[in-house]
Amino acid sequence: MNDMLKKGFFLGLGAASYGKEKVQTYIDDLVTRGRITPREAEQWKQELIERGKHMESDWSGRSKDKARDAFRDLGLASDTDIERIETKLHELENKLEQYKDNAPDNNED
């Protein structure tokens, strides 16, 4: 599962890098042809960066939700489940200690 996540991450990273290069080439070509000014090109790049950040944040949130659902489907414990189990374990340990302290000593003959 971990290997699959890594491959997915690197695939996304490669696609983003390739897309960025293509956009840069396209914008540079527009400037060279005189269709936009260098200032407009910079504005476009900044707008695309901001959109990319927003999309990355949105994608990150959705991917976390999907990963959480996949882990739940696999039957893996969530942080909340683990905390609940640890709390219950501590309660049982305390009860056991109380029982030991209150139990009559069976070693006396």
mmCIF file of C-alpha atoms in Angstrom:
data_model
loop_
_atom_site.group_PDB
_atom_site.id
_atom_site.type_symbol
_atom_site.label_atom_id
_atom_site.label_comp_id
_atom_site.label_asym_id
_atom_site.label_seq_id
_atom_site.Cartn_x
_atom_site.Cartn_y
_atom_site.Cartn_z
ATOM 1 C CA MET A 1 0.000 0.000 0.000
ATOM 2 C CA ASN A 2 2.809 2.397 0.917
ATOM 3 C CA ASP A 3 4.533 1.766 -2.430
ATOM 4 C CA MET A 4 1.306 2.538 -4.270
ATOM 5 C CA LEU A 5 0.973 5.866 -2.433
ATOM 6 C CA LYS A 6 4.570 6.772 -3.302
ATOM 7 C CA LYS A 7 4.024 5.957 -6.964
ATOM 8 C CA GLY A 8 0.851 8.033 -7.015
ATOM 9 C CA PHE A 9 2.640 10.952 -5.377
ATOM 10 C CA PHE A 10 5.522 10.856 -7.850
ATOM 11 C CA LEU A 11 3.132 10.518 -10.779
ATOM 12 C CA GLY A 12 1.298 13.638 -9.627
ATOM 13 C CA LEU A 13 4.563 15.473 -9.051
ATOM 14 C CA GLY A 14 5.794 14.557 -12.531
ATOM 15 C CA ALA A 15 2.528 15.649 -14.135
ATOM 16 C CA ALA A 16 2.636 18.957 -12.273
ATOM 17 C CA SER A 17 6.227 19.572 -13.329
ATOM 18 C CA TYR A 18 5.445 18.732 -16.946
ATOM 19 C CA GLY A 19 2.370 20.972 -16.881
ATOM 20 C CA LYS A 20 4.359 23.860 -15.410
ATOM 21 C CA GLU A 21 6.975 23.546 -18.151
ATOM 22 C CA LYS A 22 4.292 23.508 -20.854
ATOM 23 C CA VAL A 23 2.595 26.602 -19.415
ATOM 24 C CA GLN A 24 5.933 28.419 -19.164
ATOM 25 C CA THR A 25 6.745 27.551 -22.782
ATOM 26 C CA TYR A 26 3.298 28.707 -23.926
ATOM 27 C CA ILE A 27 3.544 32.019 -22.047
ATOM 28 C CA ASP A 28 7.078 32.630 -23.320
ATOM 29 C CA ASP A 29 5.857 31.969 -26.856
ATOM 30 C CA LEU A 30 3.025 34.507 -26.448
ATOM 31 C CA VAL A 31 5.517 37.118 -25.228
ATOM 32 C CA THR A 32 7.875 36.361 -28.133
ATOM 33 C CA ARG A 33 5.050 36.767 -30.644
ATOM 34 C CA GLY A 34 4.035 40.029 -29.024
ATOM 35 C CA ARG A 35 0.579 38.809 -28.076
ATOM 36 C CA ILE A 36 1.114 39.672 -24.411
ATOM 37 C CA THR A 37 3.603 41.860 -22.590
ATOM 38 C CA PRO A 38 6.174 40.494 -20.153
ATOM 39 C CA ARG A 39 4.180 42.169 -17.368
ATOM 40 C CA GLU A 40 1.010 40.347 -18.463
ATOM 41 C CA ALA A 41 2.985 37.107 -18.642
ATOM 42 C CA GLU A 42 4.111 37.579 -15.041
ATOM 43 C CA GLN A 43 0.521 38.283 -13.971
ATOM 44 C CA TRP A 44 -0.655 35.107 -15.691
ATOM 45 C CA LYS A 45 2.033 33.082 -13.972
ATOM 46 C CA GLN A 46 1.084 34.511 -10.575
ATOM 47 C CA GLU A 47 -2.602 33.781 -11.194
ATOM 48 C CA LEU A 48 -1.791 30.216 -12.218
ATOM 49 C CA ILE A 49 0.389 29.747 -9.134
ATOM 50 C CA GLU A 50 -2.432 30.951 -6.888
ATOM 51 C CA ARG A 51 -4.938 28.682 -8.628
ATOM 52 C CA GLY A 52 -2.495 25.801 -8.301
ATOM 53 C CA LYS A 53 -2.102 26.409 -4.573
ATOM 54 C CA HIS A 54 -5.873 26.461 -4.131
ATOM 55 C CA MET A 55 -6.303 23.291 -6.180
ATOM 56 C CA GLU A 56 -3.463 21.600 -4.290
ATOM 57 C CA SER A 57 -5.124 22.406 -0.987
ATOM 58 C CA ASP A 58 -8.467 21.127 -2.246
ATOM 59 C CA TRP A 59 -6.899 17.976 -3.710
ATOM 60 C CA SER A 60 -4.950 17.357 -0.527
ATOM 61 C CA GLY A 61 -8.121 17.497 1.539
ATOM 62 C CA ARG A 62 -9.976 15.165 -0.788
ATOM 63 C CA SER A 63 -7.058 12.732 -0.991
ATOM 64 C CA LYS A 64 -6.848 12.609 2.807
ATOM 65 C CA ASP A 65 -10.561 11.820 2.952
ATOM 66 C CA LYS A 66 -10.162 9.065 0.362
ATOM 67 C CA ALA A 67 -7.137 7.612 2.153
ATOM 68 C CA ARG A 68 -9.014 7.672 5.464
ATOM 69 C CA ASP A 69 -11.948 5.866 3.827
ATOM 70 C CA ALA A 70 -9.613 3.289 2.269
ATOM 71 C CA PHE A 71 -7.913 2.637 5.613
ATOM 72 C CA ARG A 72 -11.311 2.291 7.276
ATOM 73 C CA ASP A 73 -12.412 -0.163 4.556
ATOM 74 C CA LEU A 74 -9.271 -2.203 5.240
ATOM 75 C CA GLY A 75 -10.222 -2.351 8.894
ATOM 76 C CA LEU A 76 -7.288 -0.271 10.113
ATOM 77 C CA ALA A 77 -7.680 1.607 13.381
ATOM 78 C CA SER A 78 -7.984 5.384 13.322
ATOM 79 C CA ASP A 79 -6.233 7.688 15.792
ATOM 80 C CA THR A 80 -9.530 8.013 17.646
ATOM 81 C CA ASP A 81 -9.881 4.226 17.836
ATOM 82 C CA ILE A 82 -6.365 3.872 19.226
ATOM 83 C CA GLU A 83 -6.921 6.614 21.803
ATOM 84 C CA ARG A 84 -10.160 4.952 22.915
ATOM 85 C CA ILE A 85 -8.421 1.575 23.260
ATOM 86 C CA GLU A 86 -5.517 3.119 25.199
ATOM 87 C CA THR A 87 -7.961 4.818 27.575
ATOM 88 C CA LYS A 88 -9.808 1.550 28.132
ATOM 89 C CA LEU A 89 -6.501 -0.277 28.682
ATOM 90 C CA HIS A 90 -5.444 2.233 31.345
ATOM 91 C CA GLU A 91 -8.823 1.861 33.059
ATOM 92 C CA LEU A 92 -8.450 -1.923 33.106
ATOM 93 C CA GLU A 93 -4.868 -1.688 34.408
ATOM 94 C CA ASN A 94 -6.058 0.557 37.241
ATOM 95 C CA LYS A 95 -8.887 -1.843 38.098
ATOM 96 C CA LEU A 96 -6.445 -4.758 38.121
ATOM 97 C CA GLU A 97 -4.114 -2.895 40.474
ATOM 98 C CA GLN A 98 -7.053 -2.094 42.770
ATOM 99 C CA TYR A 99 -8.097 -5.741 42.717
ATOM 100 C CA LYS A 100 -4.561 -6.864 43.583
ATOM 101 C CA ASP A 101 -4.387 -4.346 46.438
ATOM 102 C CA ASN A 102 -7.753 -5.455 47.870
ATOM 103 C CA ALA A 103 -7.456 -9.212 47.302
ATOM 104 C CA PRO A 104 -6.707 -11.397 50.349
ATOM 105 C CA ASP A 105 -3.220 -12.819 50.364
ATOM 106 C CA ASN A 106 -3.535 -16.476 49.319
ATOM 107 C CA ASN A 107 0.045 -17.321 50.304
ATOM 108 C CA GLU A 108 -0.794 -17.669 54.024
ATOM 109 C CA ASP A 109 -1.079 -21.300 55.194
#
